[in-house]
Coordinates of C-alpha atoms in Angstrom, one line a residue:
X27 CA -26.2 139.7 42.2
X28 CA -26.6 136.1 42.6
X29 CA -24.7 134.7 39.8
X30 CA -22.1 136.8 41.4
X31 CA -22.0 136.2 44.5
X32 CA -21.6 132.4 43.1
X33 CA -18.8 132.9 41.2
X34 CA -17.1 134.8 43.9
X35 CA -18.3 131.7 46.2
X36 CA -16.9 129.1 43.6
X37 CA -13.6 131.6 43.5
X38 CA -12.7 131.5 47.2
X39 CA -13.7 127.6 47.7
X40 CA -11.0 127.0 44.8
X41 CA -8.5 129.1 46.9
X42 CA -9.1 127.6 50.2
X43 CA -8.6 124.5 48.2
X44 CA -5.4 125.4 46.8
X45 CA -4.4 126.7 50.3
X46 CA -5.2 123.3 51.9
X47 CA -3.1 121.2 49.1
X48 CA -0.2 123.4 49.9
X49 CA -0.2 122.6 54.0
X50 CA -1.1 118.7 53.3
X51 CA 2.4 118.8 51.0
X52 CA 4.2 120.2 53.1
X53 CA 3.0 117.5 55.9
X54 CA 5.0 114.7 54.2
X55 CA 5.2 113.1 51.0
X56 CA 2.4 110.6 51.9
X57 CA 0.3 113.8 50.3
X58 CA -2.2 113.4 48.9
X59 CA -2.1 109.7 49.3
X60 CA -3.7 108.8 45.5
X61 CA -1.0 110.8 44.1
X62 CA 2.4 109.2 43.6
X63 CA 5.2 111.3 42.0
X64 CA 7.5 109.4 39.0
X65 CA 11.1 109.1 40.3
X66 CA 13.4 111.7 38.8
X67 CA 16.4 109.7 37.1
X68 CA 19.9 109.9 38.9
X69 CA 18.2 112.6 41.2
X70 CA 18.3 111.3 45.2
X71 CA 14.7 110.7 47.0
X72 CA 13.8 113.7 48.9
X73 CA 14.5 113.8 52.6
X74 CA 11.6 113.8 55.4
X75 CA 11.1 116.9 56.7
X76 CA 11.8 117.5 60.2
X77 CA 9.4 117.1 62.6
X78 CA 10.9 120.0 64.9
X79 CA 8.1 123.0 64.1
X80 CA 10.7 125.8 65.0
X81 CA 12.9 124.9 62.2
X82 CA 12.8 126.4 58.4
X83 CA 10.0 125.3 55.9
X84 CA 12.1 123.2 53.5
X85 CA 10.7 123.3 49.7
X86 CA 9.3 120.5 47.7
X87 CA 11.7 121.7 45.1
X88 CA 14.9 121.8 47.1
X89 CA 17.4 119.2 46.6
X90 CA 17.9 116.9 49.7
X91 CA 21.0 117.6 52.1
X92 CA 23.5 114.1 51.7
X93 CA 24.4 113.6 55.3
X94 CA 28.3 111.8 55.3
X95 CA 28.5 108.4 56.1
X96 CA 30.7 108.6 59.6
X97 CA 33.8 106.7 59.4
X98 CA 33.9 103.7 62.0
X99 CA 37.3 105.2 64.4
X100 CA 39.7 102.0 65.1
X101 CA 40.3 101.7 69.2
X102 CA 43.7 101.4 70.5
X103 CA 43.7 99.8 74.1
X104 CA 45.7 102.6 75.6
X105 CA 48.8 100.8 77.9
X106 CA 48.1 100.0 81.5
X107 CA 50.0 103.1 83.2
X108 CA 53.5 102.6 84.3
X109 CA 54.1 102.3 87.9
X110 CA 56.7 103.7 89.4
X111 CA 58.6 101.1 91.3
X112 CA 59.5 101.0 95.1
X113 CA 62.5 103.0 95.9
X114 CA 64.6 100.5 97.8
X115 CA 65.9 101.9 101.1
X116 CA 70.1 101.2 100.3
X117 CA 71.9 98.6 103.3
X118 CA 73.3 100.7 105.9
X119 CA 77.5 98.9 105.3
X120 CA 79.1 97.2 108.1
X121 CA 81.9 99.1 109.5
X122 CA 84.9 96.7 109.1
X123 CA 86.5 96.5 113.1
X124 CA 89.7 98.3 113.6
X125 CA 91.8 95.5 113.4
X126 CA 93.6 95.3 117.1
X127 CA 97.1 94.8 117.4
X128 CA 99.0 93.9 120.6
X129 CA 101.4 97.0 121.8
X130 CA 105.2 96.4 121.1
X131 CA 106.4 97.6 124.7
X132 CA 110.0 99.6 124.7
X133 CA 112.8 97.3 124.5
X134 CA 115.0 97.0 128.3
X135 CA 118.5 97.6 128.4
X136 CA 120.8 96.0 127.1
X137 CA 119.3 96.9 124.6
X138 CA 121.8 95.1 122.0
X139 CA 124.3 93.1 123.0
X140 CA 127.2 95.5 122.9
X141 CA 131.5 94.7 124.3
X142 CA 132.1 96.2 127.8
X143 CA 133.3 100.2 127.9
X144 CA 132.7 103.4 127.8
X145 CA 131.1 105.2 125.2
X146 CA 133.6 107.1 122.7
X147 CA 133.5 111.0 122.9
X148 CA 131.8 112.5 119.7
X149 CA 130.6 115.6 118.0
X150 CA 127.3 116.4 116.5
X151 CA 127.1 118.8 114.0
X152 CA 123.3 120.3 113.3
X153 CA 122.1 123.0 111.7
X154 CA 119.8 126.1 112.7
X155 CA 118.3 128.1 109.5
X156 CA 121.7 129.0 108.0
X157 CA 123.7 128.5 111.0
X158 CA 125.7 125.4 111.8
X159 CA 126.1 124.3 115.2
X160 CA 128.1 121.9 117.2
X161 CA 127.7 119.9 120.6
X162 CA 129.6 117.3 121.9
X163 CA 127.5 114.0 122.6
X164 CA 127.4 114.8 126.7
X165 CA 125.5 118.3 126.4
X166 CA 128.6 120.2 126.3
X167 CA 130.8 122.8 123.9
X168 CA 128.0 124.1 122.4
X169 CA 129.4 126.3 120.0
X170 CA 128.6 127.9 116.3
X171 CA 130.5 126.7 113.6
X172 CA 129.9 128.8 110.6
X173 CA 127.8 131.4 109.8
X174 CA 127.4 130.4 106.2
X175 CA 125.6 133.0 104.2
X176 CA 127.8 135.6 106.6
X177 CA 130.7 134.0 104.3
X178 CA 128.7 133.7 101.1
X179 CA 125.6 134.9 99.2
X180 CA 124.1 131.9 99.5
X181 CA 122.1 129.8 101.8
X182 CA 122.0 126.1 103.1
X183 CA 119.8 123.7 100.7
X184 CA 116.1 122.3 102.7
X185 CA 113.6 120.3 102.1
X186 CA 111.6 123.2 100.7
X187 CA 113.8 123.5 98.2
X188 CA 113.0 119.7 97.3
X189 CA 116.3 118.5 99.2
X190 CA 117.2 116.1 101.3
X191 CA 120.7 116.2 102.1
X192 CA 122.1 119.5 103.5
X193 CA 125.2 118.2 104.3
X194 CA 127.6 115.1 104.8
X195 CA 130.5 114.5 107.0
X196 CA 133.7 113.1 105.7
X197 CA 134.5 109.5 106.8
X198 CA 137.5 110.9 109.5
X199 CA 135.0 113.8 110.8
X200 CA 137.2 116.6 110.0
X201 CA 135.1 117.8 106.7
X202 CA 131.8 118.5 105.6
X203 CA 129.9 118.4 101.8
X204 CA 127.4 121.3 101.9
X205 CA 124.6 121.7 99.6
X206 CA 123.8 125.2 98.7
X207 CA 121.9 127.3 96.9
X208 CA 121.0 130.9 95.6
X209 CA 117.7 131.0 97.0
X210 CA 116.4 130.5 100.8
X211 CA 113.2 129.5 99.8
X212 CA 110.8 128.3 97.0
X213 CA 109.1 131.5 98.1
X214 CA 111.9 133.2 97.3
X215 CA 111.8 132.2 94.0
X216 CA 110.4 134.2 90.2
X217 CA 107.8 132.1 88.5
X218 CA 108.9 130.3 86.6
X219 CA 113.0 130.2 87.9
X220 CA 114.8 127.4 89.1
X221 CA 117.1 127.1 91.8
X222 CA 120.9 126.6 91.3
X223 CA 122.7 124.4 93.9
X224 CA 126.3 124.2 94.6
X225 CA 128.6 121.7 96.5
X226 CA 131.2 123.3 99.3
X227 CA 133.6 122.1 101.3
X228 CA 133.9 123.0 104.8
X229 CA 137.3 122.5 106.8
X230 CA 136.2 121.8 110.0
X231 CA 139.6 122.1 111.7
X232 CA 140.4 125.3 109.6
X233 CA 137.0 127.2 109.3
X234 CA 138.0 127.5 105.7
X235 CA 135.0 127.0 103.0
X236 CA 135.9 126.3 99.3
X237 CA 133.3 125.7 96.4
X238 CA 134.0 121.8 94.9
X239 CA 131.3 121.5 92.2
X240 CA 128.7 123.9 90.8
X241 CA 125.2 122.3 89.4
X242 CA 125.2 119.3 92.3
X243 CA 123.6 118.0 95.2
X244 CA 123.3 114.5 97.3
X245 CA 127.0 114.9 98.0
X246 CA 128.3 111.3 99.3
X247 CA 132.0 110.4 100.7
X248 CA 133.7 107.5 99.2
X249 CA 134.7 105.0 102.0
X250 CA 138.4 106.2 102.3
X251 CA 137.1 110.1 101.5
X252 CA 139.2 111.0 98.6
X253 CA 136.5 111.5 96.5
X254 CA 132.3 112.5 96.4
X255 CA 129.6 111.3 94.1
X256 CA 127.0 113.5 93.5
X257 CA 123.8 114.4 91.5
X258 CA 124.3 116.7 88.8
X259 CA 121.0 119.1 88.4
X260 CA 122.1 120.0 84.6
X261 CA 122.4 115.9 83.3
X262 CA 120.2 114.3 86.0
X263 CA 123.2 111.5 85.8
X264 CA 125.9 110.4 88.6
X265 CA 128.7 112.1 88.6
X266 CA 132.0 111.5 90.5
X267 CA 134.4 114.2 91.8
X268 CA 137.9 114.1 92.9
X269 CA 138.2 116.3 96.1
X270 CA 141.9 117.2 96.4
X271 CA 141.9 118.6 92.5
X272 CA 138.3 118.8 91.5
X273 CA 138.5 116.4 88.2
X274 CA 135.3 115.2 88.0
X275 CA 133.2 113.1 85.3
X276 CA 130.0 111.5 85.1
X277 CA 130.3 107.7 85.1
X278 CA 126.0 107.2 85.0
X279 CA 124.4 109.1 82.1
X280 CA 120.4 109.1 82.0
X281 CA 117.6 109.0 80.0
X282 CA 117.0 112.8 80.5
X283 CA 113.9 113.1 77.4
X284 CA 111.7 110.7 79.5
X285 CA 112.6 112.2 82.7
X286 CA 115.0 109.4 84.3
X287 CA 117.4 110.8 87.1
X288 CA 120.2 109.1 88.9
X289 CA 119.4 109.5 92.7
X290 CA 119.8 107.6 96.1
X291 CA 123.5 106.6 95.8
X292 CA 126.1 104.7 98.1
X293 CA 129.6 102.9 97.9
X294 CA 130.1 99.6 98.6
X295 CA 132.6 99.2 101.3
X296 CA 135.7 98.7 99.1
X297 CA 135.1 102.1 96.8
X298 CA 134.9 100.2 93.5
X299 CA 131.3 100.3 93.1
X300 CA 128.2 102.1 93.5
X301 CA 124.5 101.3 93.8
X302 CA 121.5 103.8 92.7
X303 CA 117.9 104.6 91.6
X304 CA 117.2 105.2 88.4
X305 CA 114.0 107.1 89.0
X306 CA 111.2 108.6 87.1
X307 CA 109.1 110.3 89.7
X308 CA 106.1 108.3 90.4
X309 CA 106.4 105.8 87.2
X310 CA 109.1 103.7 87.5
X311 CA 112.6 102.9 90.0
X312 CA 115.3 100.9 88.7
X313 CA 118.0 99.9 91.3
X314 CA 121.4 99.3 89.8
X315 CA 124.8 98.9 90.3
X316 CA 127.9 100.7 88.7
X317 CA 131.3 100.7 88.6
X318 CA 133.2 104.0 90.0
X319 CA 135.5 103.9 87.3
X320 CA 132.5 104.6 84.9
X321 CA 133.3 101.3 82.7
X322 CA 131.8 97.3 82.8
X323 CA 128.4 96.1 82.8
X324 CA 124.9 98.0 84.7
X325 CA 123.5 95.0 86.8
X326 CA 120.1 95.7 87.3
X327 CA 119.3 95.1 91.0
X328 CA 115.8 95.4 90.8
X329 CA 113.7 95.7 87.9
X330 CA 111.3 99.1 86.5
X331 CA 108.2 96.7 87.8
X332 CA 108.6 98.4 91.7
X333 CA 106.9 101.9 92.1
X334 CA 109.2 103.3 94.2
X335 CA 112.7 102.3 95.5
X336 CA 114.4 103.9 98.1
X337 CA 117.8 104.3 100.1
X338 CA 119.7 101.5 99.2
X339 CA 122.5 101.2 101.9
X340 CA 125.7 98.1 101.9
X341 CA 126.2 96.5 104.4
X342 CA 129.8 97.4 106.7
X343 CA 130.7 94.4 104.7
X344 CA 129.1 94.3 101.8
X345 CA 127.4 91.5 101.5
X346 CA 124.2 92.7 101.5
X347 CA 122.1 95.7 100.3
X348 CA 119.4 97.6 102.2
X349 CA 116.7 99.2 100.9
X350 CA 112.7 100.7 101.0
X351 CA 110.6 99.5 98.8
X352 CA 106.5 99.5 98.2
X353 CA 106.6 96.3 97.3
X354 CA 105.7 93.6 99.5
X355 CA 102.7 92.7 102.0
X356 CA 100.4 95.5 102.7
X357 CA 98.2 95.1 105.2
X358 CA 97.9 98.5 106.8
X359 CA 95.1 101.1 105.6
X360 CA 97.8 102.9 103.2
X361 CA 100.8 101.0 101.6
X362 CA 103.7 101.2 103.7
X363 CA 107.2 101.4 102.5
X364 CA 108.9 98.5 103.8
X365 CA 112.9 97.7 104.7
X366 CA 113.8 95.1 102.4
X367 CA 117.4 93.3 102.0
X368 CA 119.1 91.4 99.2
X369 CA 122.5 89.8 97.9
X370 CA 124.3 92.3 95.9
X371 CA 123.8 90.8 93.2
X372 CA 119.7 91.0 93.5
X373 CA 119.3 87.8 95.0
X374 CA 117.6 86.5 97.8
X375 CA 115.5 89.6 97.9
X376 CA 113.6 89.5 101.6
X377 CA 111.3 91.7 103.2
X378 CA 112.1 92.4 106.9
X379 CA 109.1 94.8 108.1
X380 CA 105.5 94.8 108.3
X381 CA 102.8 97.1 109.3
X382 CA 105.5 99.8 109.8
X383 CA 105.8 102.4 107.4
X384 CA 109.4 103.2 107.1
X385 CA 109.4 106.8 107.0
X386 CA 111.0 110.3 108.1
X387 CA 114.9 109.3 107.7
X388 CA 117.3 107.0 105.5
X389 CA 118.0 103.3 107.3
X390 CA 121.3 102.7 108.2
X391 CA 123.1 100.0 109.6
X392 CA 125.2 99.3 112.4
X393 CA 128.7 100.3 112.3
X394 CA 129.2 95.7 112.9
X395 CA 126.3 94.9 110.5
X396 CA 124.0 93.2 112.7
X397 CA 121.6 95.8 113.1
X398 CA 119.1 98.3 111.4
X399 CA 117.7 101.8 112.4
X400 CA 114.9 103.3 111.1
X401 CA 111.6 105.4 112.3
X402 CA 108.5 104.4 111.1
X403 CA 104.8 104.4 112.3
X404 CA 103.2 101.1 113.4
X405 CA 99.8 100.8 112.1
X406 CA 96.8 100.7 114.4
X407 CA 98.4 101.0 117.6
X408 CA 96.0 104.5 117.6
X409 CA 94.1 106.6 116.0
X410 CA 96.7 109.2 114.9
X411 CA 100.5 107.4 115.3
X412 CA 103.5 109.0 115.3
X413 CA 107.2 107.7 114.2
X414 CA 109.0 106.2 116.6
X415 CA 112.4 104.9 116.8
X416 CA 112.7 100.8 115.4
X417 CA 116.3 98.3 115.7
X418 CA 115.6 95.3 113.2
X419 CA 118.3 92.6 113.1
X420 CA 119.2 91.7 109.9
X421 CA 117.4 88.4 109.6
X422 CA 114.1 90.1 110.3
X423 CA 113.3 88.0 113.2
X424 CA 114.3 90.9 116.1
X425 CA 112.3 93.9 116.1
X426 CA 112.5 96.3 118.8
X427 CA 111.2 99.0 119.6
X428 CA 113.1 102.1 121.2
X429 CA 110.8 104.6 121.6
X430 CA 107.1 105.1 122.5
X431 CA 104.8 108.4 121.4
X432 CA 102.4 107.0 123.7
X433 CA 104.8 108.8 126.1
X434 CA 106.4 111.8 124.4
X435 CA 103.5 112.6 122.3
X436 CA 105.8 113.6 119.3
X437 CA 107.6 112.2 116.4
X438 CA 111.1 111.1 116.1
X439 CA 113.1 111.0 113.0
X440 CA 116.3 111.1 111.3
X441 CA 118.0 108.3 113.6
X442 CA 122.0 107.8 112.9
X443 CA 124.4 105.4 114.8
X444 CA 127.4 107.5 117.0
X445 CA 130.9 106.2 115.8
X446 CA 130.8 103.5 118.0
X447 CA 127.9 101.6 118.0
X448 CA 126.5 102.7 121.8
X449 CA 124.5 105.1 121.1
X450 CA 121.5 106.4 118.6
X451 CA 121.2 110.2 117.5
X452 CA 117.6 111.7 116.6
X453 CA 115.7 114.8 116.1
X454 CA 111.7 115.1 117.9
X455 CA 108.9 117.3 117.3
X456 CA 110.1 118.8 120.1
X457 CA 112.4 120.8 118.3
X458 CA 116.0 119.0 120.1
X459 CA 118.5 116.7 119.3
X460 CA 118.5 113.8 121.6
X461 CA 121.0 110.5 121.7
X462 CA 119.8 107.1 123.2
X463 CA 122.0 104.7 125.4
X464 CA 122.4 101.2 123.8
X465 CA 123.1 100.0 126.8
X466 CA 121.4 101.6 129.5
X467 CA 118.6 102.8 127.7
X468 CA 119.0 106.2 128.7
X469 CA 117.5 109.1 126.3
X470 CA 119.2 112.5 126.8
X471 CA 117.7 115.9 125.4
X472 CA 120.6 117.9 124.3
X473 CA 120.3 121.6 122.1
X474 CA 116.8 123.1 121.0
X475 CA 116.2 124.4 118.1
X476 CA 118.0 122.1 115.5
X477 CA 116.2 121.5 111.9
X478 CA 118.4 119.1 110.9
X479 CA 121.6 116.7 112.4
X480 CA 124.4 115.3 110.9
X481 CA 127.3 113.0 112.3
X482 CA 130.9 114.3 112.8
X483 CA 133.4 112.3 115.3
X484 CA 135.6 115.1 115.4
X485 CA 137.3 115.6 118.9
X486 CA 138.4 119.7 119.2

């Protein structure tokens, strides 16, 4: 029982033994401190246990865990943050002043000098819608002329139509060139059609109307009225027609492929010669001269450099040319067309107004050749000017004014001379033909209702 209980002794001392060697190993590798294990060849130390008592157990037997060596991250500076910069407030802009201009007052009779007498009698020929009317230059013989599309199926040419010039009166009065046409109106018109114009003759003394020349318009007299130039609307070109036997031929061809028309035509005084614009709309204006016979050299006037040319007009005498032009000074808040003069032979080209735009009629000259008519607008005089009625001598150094909107309140346009050089004829807002007294200064309001006016000194 003793020996036994020894061995059993000896037995459980060797286990507790054990036991403890198994807890001091796992306590570190410093375990037990006489023993020190031989390095394993190309096998990595073992780690140290972690101290953390929650974690696993980790063998004596298990390989180590490499930890990876961290690479070292390169810092970028990041960029200072962009600022946005200070919005800057723009400058309020300087209104430039209205530029002030003194008033022009209304010129006092006399207003030209004109010879001693009594104005001539005269007729004035205007036109209501298709209707053409006549009044005698005191107010009186009102009286219809023609009913024209009563006659014909067709209607007197307008502006709306993109023309000008309804009619023209023969140089003796006793005739007038009609333009017209198949249509009344653009309105009236298919997309897409054209309009086909027609020149007629109208007998005044007779009440007879005769066709003269299909495909034409811009009819103007010769000087001694035996024959008419006109625009053809099939060739674009200057044609000439004989009135008594209707021969007719064109005597200024154009460049039709790049749009060139002959427009804006008038005789020099002796009928051998005629000046025009050869016009592409809004490119270029050529002004030349021609011969009515159709043969000799094409002076050019004025070159293709000027934007647009207007109404050249001879002088009664002609020795000089008028026209309206873009060119010169421009010192008004638009361009302004401007009445310039020249030589007929393109010399000595001089403007004659300024800061009036020339507008709302063609210039014409005094039946002497001293003086100019026109309506035009005179910048800044206010805020919304009208046209009023202008005489410019033909130096440019007399400008007069006729007529004042600050007064009437409406425009006046279409300004011709009466036969004798006393008296001006005009059309106002106002819907009425009017004349003015040369000499007195006297305006007098004759019909209403006129659209536009043409000059016949026919006595009946």
């Amino acid at each position: 029982m003793n020996g036994l209980h020894m061995r059993l002794t000896i037995a459980l001392g060797a286990l507790l033994l054990a036991g403890l060697l198994v807890v001091l190993a796992s306590c570190g590798p410093g375990w037990p401190p006489s023993v020190t294990p031989e390095p394993l060849t190309e096998v990595a130390q073992p780690q140290a246990m972690p101290s953390s008592t929650t974690g696993p157990i980790v063998s004596l037997f298990q390989s180590p865990i490499q930890t990876p060596t961290p690479v070292p991250t390169l810092w970028i500076e990041p960029p200072p943050p962009t600022r946005r910069p200070t919005p800057t407030i723009p400058p309020v802009p300087t209104r430039l002043p209205t530029p002030v201009v003194t008033r022009i007052p209304t010129a006092v009779p006399p207003i030209i000098p004109l010879p001693p007498g009594q104005t001539a009698s005269y007729t004035i020929a205007f036109r209501t819608g298709n209707l053409i009317r006549a009044i005698r230059n005191d107010g009186t013989s009102e009286r219809v002329l023609i009913d024209v599309h009563a006659q014909v199926p067709l209607f007197l040419a307008s502006q709306d139509m993109g023309v000008d010039t309804w009619a023209n009166p023969s140089p003796d009065g006793t005739q007038l060139a009609l333009v017209l046409s198949n249509v009344e109106s653009r309105t009236s018109l298919s997309k897409g059609e054209a309009p086909e114009y027609s020149i007629y003759l109208f007998d005044l003394r007779m009440g007879i109307l005769r066709q003269l020349v299909q495909g034409g318009i811009e009819p103007v007299w010769s000087p001694g009225g035996a024959r008419i130039a006109y625009h053809s609307t099939r060739t674009q070109g200057l044609w000439i027609v004989d009135v008594a036997t209707g021969d007719r031929g064109e005597i200024y061809p154009v460049d039709r492929e790049n749009e060139h028309k002959a427009v804006n035509f008038a005789w020099a005084p002796g009928g051998q010669r005629l000046v025009l614009v050869d016009s592409v709309f809004r490119r270029s204006a050529t002004m030349v001269v021609v011969e009515a016979d159709g043969g000799g050299s094409v002076p050019v006037l004025v070159s293709p450099q000027a934007p647009e040319l207007y109404f050249p007009q001879w002088s009664p005498n002609g020795d000089k040319i008028l026209y309206v032009s873009l060119l010169g000074e421009r010192s008004g808040p638009d361009y302004p067309y401007n009445l310039w003069i020249m030589n007929p032979d393109g010399s000595r080209q001089t403007q004659l107004t300024r800061d009036i735009d020339v507008t709302a009629g063609i210039p014409r000259w005094s039946p002497d050749g001293n003086w100019i008519v026109f309506t035009g607008i005179r910048y800044y005089e206010e805020p919304q000017p009208l046209t009023d009625l202008w005489l410019i001598d033909r130096t440019g150094t007399e400008l007069k004014h006729l007529t004042s909107n600050f007064t009437s309140a409406s425009n006046e346009w279409l300004a011709t001379w009466s036969p004798d050089g006393t008296q001006l004829i005009y059309v106002t807002d106002l819907r009425r033909v009017w004349t003015l007294s040369l000499s007195i200064g006297v305006q007098t309001g004759l019909s209403a209702t006129p659209d536009f006016i043409v000059l016949s000194s026919l006595d009946y």
